[in-house]
Amino acid sequence: MPVGGADRVEWDILLRILPTVVVDGFVLGFVYAMIALGYTMVYGVLQMINFAHSEIFVMGAFVGAETLLILQASGLLTVLHPLALLAVVLVLAMAGSGLLAVAVERVAYRPLRGAPRLIPLISAIGVSFFLQDAIRLFESLWRNAFFLTYPTIDLFDRRIPLVGEVEISVKSLLIIVASLLMLVVLTLFVNRTKLGMAIRAVAEDQPTAGLMGVNVGRIISLTFLIGGAMGGAAGALFGVQFGTINPYSGFIPGLKAFTAAVLGGIGNVPGAMVGGLVLGMLEAFAASYMSLLTGGAFGAEYKDIFAFSVLIVILMFRPQGLLGEVVREKL
Amino acid sequence: MRNSNVRALALALYIAGTTALVASVPRSLPAFLLFLASVFLLYHLALPAWFRAAGLAVVLGVLMPYVGIRNAFYLEVATQVGIFVALALGLNIVVGLAGLLDLGYVAFYAVGAYSWAIIGSPQALKIWPEATHLLPLGGWWFFVFLAVAVVLAAITGVLLGLPVLRVRGDYLAIVTLGFGEVVRVLANNLDKPINITNGPIGITPIGRPPLFFAPVVEGLGLPATPVVLYPLYFYFMVLVVVALVIVVTQRLKDSHIGRAWEAIREDEAAAVAMGVPLVRTKLLAFAAGASFAGAMGVIFAGKQLFINPESFTFMESIGVLAMVILGGMGSIPGAILGASVVTILNLQVLKQLSLTLNAWRQAGVEILGFNLAHLPTQLEPAKYERMAFGVILVLMMIFRREGILPSARRRLELEEARQLAREEALVGGGQ
Amino acid sequence: MTRLRGVLVALVLLVTAALLVPAQAPVRAQATKGKIKIATQSPLSGGQAVLGEGIKNGAQLAIEQLGGPIKRLGFDLELVPFDDQAKPDVGVANAKNLVTDPDILLVIGHLNSGVAIPSSEVYKDSMLAMISPANTNPKITDRKYKNVFRVVGRDDVQGVVGAEFAAKEMKVKTVYIIHDKTAYGQGVAEFFRDHAPKVGMRVVGFEGTEEQANFDPIITPILARRPDLVYFGGIYNQAGVFFKQARAKGLKARFLGPDGMDSSDLAKVAGQAIVGMHYTTVAGPVSVYPRAAKFAQDYKAKFGKDPEPFAAQAYDATAIGLKAIENAIKAAGGKKPTREQVTNEIHKIKGFRGLTDTFTFDAKGDPVPATYFVINIVSGDPAKWGQNKLVKTLRINPPGAGM
C-alpha cells in the first residue's frame, strides 16, 4: 500500500539526503571496523572465531559507562575537560576488555589448543552466554539496573557543519579518528616491531615459531590483549555515540562486525576496515533509501537482508573476501 | 551369552522399577530422568539384539505414552526432544559428515514450518482472498505437506548450496549465518506489500491433522478428547519421523555418498583427485540436512498451533550446533544423545533447579547457616539458566571435547591431535 | 586435570542433590489443606527483564500482602516465577510444564503479546485462568477464551485514542510512523495509521525497524519529509535512543507514543529530547492512582527501586486472582477449588477495587470500561518522571462489550 502520496519516487528528496546518508554510512562503518579489528586480530593468529568478542566489546561499553557515572556522581564530570574524560574512559575500557579477553583465552580457549576448529567455537559461545549474564548479575547487584545510559557531554554532541546542510557530530568524528588511529598503530605494531614480528611468526606456524624461541603462549595472550583492548575502546566509543547499553547490546554489532571482518578478508587488518566501511555504507543506504525507492512497499527493515545478500554475492566472486588471501582450511 | 541375558533381565527390572517410580511420583524430575536413562542403557549395554529392539519399542512406544498421560509435560519434553533429534541429525550430515560449517540451519526449519502454517491456516486467505472454497487446506493435507516441506527445504538447501560452493570454512559459516538471518527477517517483514507471513504477529491457528483414530480410542473405552489425544498423536508422529531419519542417515552414512562426504571433510583436494564429484556431493549434503528440518518444521507448526519469526533466530541455530558437537560430531547416536541432553537440560533440569531454589527461598530454607530468604531478588535463580548453560558448554569442551558419544574415527583423530599438541608444547618450550 | 575433574564431579553431585530434594521441601510441619500456587510468566532474563521482573515483583507483593484470607482458610500460598525469555517457544514450554502442576490455579502474565497468545492456547486446555497485567494486543481476548483476562486496555482503542489526540488537540497535519516490528509495537502503530486519515492526518511514512542503537539512516528520510509529528509504536528503551538521536540530528517534529513509553528510563535515555512529548497509556503512572501510593512505597522498600510500569497492574491482577480463589474455596466448601471454578469466579467478580481501577470483566475478559490516559512529559530528568502531567483520562468500553 503506498503511504501518503509516496506512490512515485521522489528524486528531489533522494538527492537532498544523499550527503547525509554517506556521512551516516561512514560513521557506522567505522564502528563496525573497530569491532572487526578485534575479530580479525585473533583470527589472524589462531584461525579461530572469537565468538565472545561481542561480550568483550560490551565489557568496554560497561566500563566506560561506569567510569562516567562514577565521575558524574562525584561531580568531576563537569570539572574535567571532555577530552581528558574521554582519555580516562578509553584507557580504563581498553584495560578492562583487554584483561577480560586474556582471561577468557586462558580459561576457555587455551585448554583447547590443537583441537579441531569447532571445539573452541562452541566454547566461545558458552563464554558469551556466561559473560552476558555475568555482566547483568554484577550490574543488577551494583546499580539495581542493567540498562545503563551514558551521561551527556555537551562537547561531544555538538555538530560541525561540513558542506551545506550536512553536519557531523563531534562524537562521530571521534569514532572516525579513533578507528583510523587504531588501524595505523596496529599496522605499524604488527609490521614494524619485534613483538609484531613474533605475532606474525606465531600466526604463520606455531610449532616453528616455538622452536625459534618465541614464547607462543605469551604471544597468544598478547594478541588477545590487543584485540580485547580494541574491542573495549570500540565499546566505550559506541556507548558515547549511541547513548545506551545493556549486557545484550553487543550481539548485533558483534555479528555485523564479524560479517565485516569476513567481507574484508578475515585475518587481514586493512580488510577489516574496508569490510566495515562497505557494510556500514550498505546499511545506511538500504535503511534510508529502501522506503523512498519502493514507495513504502519495502522499508528500513530490509537493510540486513540487503547487507547479507551483498555479502553472499561478494563472497561468491571473491571467496576469500575483498582483501583476503586464498586460504585452505579444514574443520 | 549368559552374561548378556543377566544384563537384559536386570535392565528389564530397572525399566519396570523406574516406570513404577514415575507413575507413583509423576512430578518428580529425577524419577523421570532415571526412566529416560533406560533408553540410553538399552543402547549402551551389550544386549541381545532382540531384547534391545523389543526394549526400545516397549519403552518408547508404550511406557513413554503411559508416563506422558500421568504427566503431560513429559510428553511435551519427549516430543521436543524428538524434534531436536531430527534437527541435530540433519545438521550432523552437513557439519559432522561433510564438514561444512552451517550457522543458519534453522532457516530450513522455518521454511518447513511456514509452508504449512501459511497454507494450513486462515493466513492463506490473506494471500488469495478469492480462494475461500479451497483454503485453508484441511487437516489431511498436513501429511502431504510433510512431503512438500521435505522437497521445499531440500530445494532451499540446494539454492543456498549453489552460490556457497566456492566458499569454505569460516566464510561458509558467515554466509550460512547471513542466509539464516535473511530467512528470519523475511518472515518478519513479509506482511507487506502482500501479507504472506503476517510479520512479527505470527500465524495462528494452524491446522492440525485429523484425529482419524479417535473412534477407535473411544471404542476402547479411553478418554478421546483432543486435549489428551493431540500430544500423543504428535509424539508418535515425531517418533516415526525420527526413526525414519535415523534409518536414512545411517544408510547415507554407510553408502558411497557418506564416504564421499567424509572424504571431502578430510581433504577436499584429495577427494576431488580420487574422483568425488564435489558439487554434487556438497549439494546433496545441504539438501539431505535441510529436508529433515523441513519435515520437522511442519510438525512443529502443527504442534504449536502458532508460529512467529522469534522461533527461528540465530540462537536457535547455535543451539542445534551445540547439540551436534556436545553429542559427538559425525556420530549418529551422539547427535541423538546431544539433542536429548541439551533439550532436557534447558526444558527441565535448569528450570527445575531454579524453581527448587526459588521454593527454598520462599520457605526460608537455610544452607550453611545462610537463610535463603535473604537472598536479594537480583539473584533470582530463574534468571541465570542461560548462564548455567554457558558454563556447561565450556566445561564440556574442556573435559570431553570429542562429545559424549563420539564416532570411533573421530575419537582417534582427537586423540592424535592431542598427542601432537602435547609434543608441540614440549618442543615449544612450555608456556 | 584430575583435580578439575574432581571439581566437576562435585559440581554435578551438588546439582543432582538440589534436584533430588523435591521442590516441596519446606520443613514447616504445618497441618494445611494443601498448597495453592500462583505462577507468573514474564521475561526474567534478556533485554526485557526489567519489565518482566516488575510483573513478578508486583505479583509477589500482592501474594505477601493479600494472601492472608487464603492462608486463614488453611492453604499454603506460593509464587512460582517462570522466565519466558520473551520467546514464544519458551513461554509455551513453560505453559505445558506449569499446567501439569495441579497446585497452580492462576497465571499472571505475560509481558509480550506474542508470547501470551500461543501460551494461552495451552492454559485454555485445562481452563487455567490467565490474567494479563500488560498485554494490549486485541487478539488476546478476541479469541473469546473463557480463561483469558486482562486488566488493561487494548491497542485498537489506544491507537485510535492516540490518533484522535494528535489530530484534535495537537493539531497535527502530517505524521511519520515508526514501529519496532513486534506484535505489540507494529500492532498499535497500525491502528494509529488506520485511524489517522479519518481525522484528517496525512501519513507521510510508515517504517519498522529492529535497530536498537543507530537510528541515523532512519532519521535522515524523516528529516527530509518534515512531518509535524513522529509516532513511535514500541518500547521506551528503543524509542528513547531514537528520540535522542532524532533531536540531535535536528528533527523538529513533535513526538507521540503508546504505553511502551511509560518508564522513567525514557527520560534517562533521551533526556531533554522528550520534554513536551505526549504518550497514551493503558497503565497510568503510579502517581495517577490515589490508591497506589502505599504500593509504591512498599515496592520501593522491598525491591529497592520504584515500581516498573505494569507492576501495579500485576499487583491488581494477582489481587483479583486471589479474591477469586478465595471465593472459589468458599464455594467449594473449604476444599481446594478446581481451575475451572477459579476461572468462573473471576468472571463473577464485579467492581473489584484494585490499585489502578475498579474492575469488572466482559465475557471476553476485557475490563469494562478500561481507562486510557494521555500524558505529557514535563522534564528530561528521570527523577521528575512522577511529575508528568496527566492531560486526558478517557474511560472507554472495549469494542463489542456487553454483547
mmCIF file of N, CA, C and O in Angstrom, chain C residues 167-201:
data_model
loop_
_atom_site.group_PDB
_atom_site.id
_atom_site.type_symbol
_atom_site.label_atom_id
_atom_site.label_comp_id
_atom_site.label_asym_id
_atom_site.label_seq_id
_atom_site.Cartn_x
_atom_site.Cartn_y
_atom_site.Cartn_z
ATOM 1 N N ALA C 167 -4.669 14.605 16.209
ATOM 2 C CA ALA C 167 -5.343 15.449 15.228
ATOM 3 C C ALA C 167 -6.078 16.603 15.903
ATOM 4 O O ALA C 167 -6.022 17.736 15.445
ATOM 5 N N LYS C 168 -6.774 16.285 17.005
ATOM 6 C CA LYS C 168 -7.674 17.299 17.554
ATOM 7 C C LYS C 168 -7.008 18.226 18.557
ATOM 8 O O LYS C 168 -7.310 19.407 18.611
ATOM 9 N N GLU C 169 -6.123 17.682 19.373
ATOM 10 C CA GLU C 169 -5.552 18.526 20.427
ATOM 11 C C GLU C 169 -4.171 19.036 20.034
ATOM 12 O O GLU C 169 -3.802 20.146 20.388
ATOM 13 N N MET C 170 -3.385 18.182 19.351
ATOM 14 C CA MET C 170 -2.057 18.661 18.966
ATOM 15 C C MET C 170 -2.111 19.375 17.621
ATOM 16 O O MET C 170 -1.125 19.953 17.197
ATOM 17 N N LYS C 171 -3.263 19.289 16.953
ATOM 18 C CA LYS C 171 -3.478 19.951 15.654
ATOM 19 C C LYS C 171 -2.417 19.543 14.626
ATOM 20 O O LYS C 171 -1.849 20.382 13.926
ATOM 21 N N VAL C 172 -2.177 18.283 14.558
ATOM 22 C CA VAL C 172 -1.144 17.774 13.672
ATOM 23 C C VAL C 172 -1.727 17.491 12.294
ATOM 24 O O VAL C 172 -2.850 17.006 12.176
ATOM 25 N N LYS C 173 -0.970 17.808 11.250
ATOM 26 C CA LYS C 173 -1.476 17.555 9.893
ATOM 27 C C LYS C 173 -0.778 16.358 9.233
ATOM 28 O O LYS C 173 -1.386 15.603 8.501
ATOM 29 N N THR C 174 0.523 16.228 9.477
ATOM 30 C CA THR C 174 1.250 15.116 8.853
ATOM 31 C C THR C 174 1.978 14.317 9.928
ATOM 32 O O THR C 174 2.493 14.877 10.895
ATOM 33 N N VAL C 175 2.019 13.009 9.741
ATOM 34 C CA VAL C 175 2.648 12.150 10.749
ATOM 35 C C VAL C 175 3.522 11.098 10.078
ATOM 36 O O VAL C 175 3.192 10.579 9.009
ATOM 37 N N TYR C 176 4.660 10.833 10.714
ATOM 38 C CA TYR C 176 5.562 9.770 10.267
ATOM 39 C C TYR C 176 5.532 8.709 11.354
ATOM 40 O O TYR C 176 5.745 9.010 12.520
ATOM 41 N N ILE C 177 5.256 7.470 10.983
ATOM 42 C CA ILE C 177 5.081 6.424 11.988
ATOM 43 C C ILE C 177 6.257 5.438 11.953
ATOM 44 O O ILE C 177 6.637 4.951 10.885
ATOM 45 N N ILE C 178 6.841 5.193 13.116
ATOM 46 C CA ILE C 178 7.923 4.208 13.249
ATOM 47 C C ILE C 178 7.422 3.128 14.215
ATOM 48 O O ILE C 178 6.736 3.447 15.184
ATOM 49 N N HIS C 179 7.762 1.874 13.956
ATOM 50 C CA HIS C 179 7.422 0.850 14.939
ATOM 51 C C HIS C 179 8.565 -0.134 15.077
ATOM 52 O O HIS C 179 9.524 -0.120 14.291
ATOM 53 N N ASP C 180 8.468 -1.002 16.082
ATOM 54 C CA ASP C 180 9.622 -1.833 16.444
ATOM 55 C C ASP C 180 9.545 -3.258 15.903
ATOM 56 O O ASP C 180 10.309 -4.119 16.322
ATOM 57 N N LYS C 181 8.595 -3.530 15.003
ATOM 58 C CA LYS C 181 8.489 -4.855 14.408
ATOM 59 C C LYS C 181 8.214 -5.955 15.433
ATOM 60 O O LYS C 181 8.693 -7.070 15.296
ATOM 61 N N THR C 182 7.475 -5.635 16.474
ATOM 62 C CA THR C 182 6.994 -6.688 17.360
ATOM 63 C C THR C 182 5.473 -6.704 17.250
ATOM 64 O O THR C 182 4.863 -5.759 16.737
ATOM 65 N N ALA C 183 4.883 -7.794 17.744
ATOM 66 C CA ALA C 183 3.420 -7.913 17.694
ATOM 67 C C ALA C 183 2.789 -6.686 18.343
ATOM 68 O O ALA C 183 1.798 -6.136 17.868
ATOM 69 N N TYR C 184 3.401 -6.234 19.432
ATOM 70 C CA TYR C 184 2.849 -5.090 20.145
ATOM 71 C C TYR C 184 3.029 -3.779 19.371
ATOM 72 O O TYR C 184 2.059 -3.095 19.039
ATOM 73 N N GLY C 185 4.281 -3.445 19.090
ATOM 74 C CA GLY C 185 4.580 -2.139 18.514
ATOM 75 C C GLY C 185 3.969 -1.953 17.137
ATOM 76 O O GLY C 185 3.357 -0.926 16.844
ATOM 77 N N GLN C 186 4.114 -2.978 16.303
ATOM 78 C CA GLN C 186 3.550 -2.871 14.964
ATOM 79 C C GLN C 186 2.022 -2.823 15.038
ATOM 80 O O GLN C 186 1.382 -2.062 14.326
ATOM 81 N N GLY C 187 1.466 -3.618 15.966
ATOM 82 C CA GLY C 187 0.006 -3.646 16.121
ATOM 83 C C GLY C 187 -0.546 -2.261 16.411
ATOM 84 O O GLY C 187 -1.403 -1.756 15.692
ATOM 85 N N VAL C 188 -0.015 -1.632 17.446
ATOM 86 C CA VAL C 188 -0.580 -0.348 17.859
ATOM 87 C C VAL C 188 -0.304 0.710 16.790
ATOM 88 O O VAL C 188 -1.149 1.566 16.515
ATOM 89 N N ALA C 189 0.854 0.626 16.143
ATOM 90 C CA ALA C 189 1.184 1.600 15.092
ATOM 91 C C ALA C 189 0.210 1.479 13.924
ATOM 92 O O ALA C 189 -0.195 2.474 13.329
ATOM 93 N N GLU C 190 -0.179 0.245 13.618
ATOM 94 C CA GLU C 190 -1.117 0.064 12.507
ATOM 95 C C GLU C 190 -2.505 0.621 12.846
ATOM 96 O O GLU C 190 -3.167 1.202 11.997
ATOM 97 N N PHE C 191 -2.933 0.445 14.102
ATOM 98 C CA PHE C 191 -4.227 1.033 14.482
ATOM 99 C C PHE C 191 -4.168 2.554 14.390
ATOM 100 O O PHE C 191 -5.125 3.208 13.984
ATOM 101 N N PHE C 192 -3.032 3.113 14.781
ATOM 102 C CA PHE C 192 -2.856 4.556 14.680
ATOM 103 C C PHE C 192 -2.923 4.979 13.210
ATOM 104 O O PHE C 192 -3.632 5.908 12.846
ATOM 105 N N ARG C 193 -2.176 4.246 12.378
ATOM 106 C CA ARG C 193 -2.123 4.593 10.958
ATOM 107 C C ARG C 193 -3.506 4.517 10.310
ATOM 108 O O ARG C 193 -3.901 5.383 9.540
ATOM 109 N N ASP C 194 -4.247 3.457 10.648
ATOM 110 C CA ASP C 194 -5.543 3.270 10.003
ATOM 111 C C ASP C 194 -6.534 4.353 10.404
ATOM 112 O O ASP C 194 -7.431 4.694 9.644
ATOM 113 N N HIS C 195 -6.373 4.889 11.613
ATOM 114 C CA HIS C 195 -7.336 5.901 12.042
ATOM 115 C C HIS C 195 -6.929 7.299 11.593
ATOM 116 O O HIS C 195 -7.798 8.182 11.487
ATOM 117 N N ALA C 196 -5.630 7.497 11.346
ATOM 118 C CA ALA C 196 -5.132 8.848 11.055
ATOM 119 C C ALA C 196 -5.906 9.560 9.934
ATOM 120 O O ALA C 196 -6.342 10.698 10.118
ATOM 121 N N PRO C 197 -6.106 8.913 8.770
ATOM 122 C CA PRO C 197 -6.796 9.636 7.691
ATOM 123 C C PRO C 197 -8.224 10.036 8.079
ATOM 124 O O PRO C 197 -8.731 11.047 7.615
ATOM 125 N N LYS C 198 -8.839 9.265 8.961
ATOM 126 C CA LYS C 198 -10.224 9.549 9.333
ATOM 127 C C LYS C 198 -10.342 10.853 10.116
ATOM 128 O O LYS C 198 -11.419 11.426 10.211
ATOM 129 N N VAL C 199 -9.250 11.265 10.738
ATOM 130 C CA VAL C 199 -9.308 12.523 11.477
ATOM 131 C C VAL C 199 -8.474 13.590 10.769
ATOM 132 O O VAL C 199 -8.057 14.567 11.379
ATOM 133 N N GLY C 200 -8.214 13.363 9.488
ATOM 134 C CA GLY C 200 -7.605 14.413 8.679
ATOM 135 C C GLY C 200 -6.097 14.499 8.726
ATOM 136 O O GLY C 200 -5.527 15.512 8.342
ATOM 137 N N MET C 201 -5.416 13.432 9.191
ATOM 138 C CA MET C 201 -3.953 13.484 9.187
ATOM 139 C C MET C 201 -3.423 12.720 7.978
ATOM 140 O O MET C 201 -4.004 11.721 7.566
#
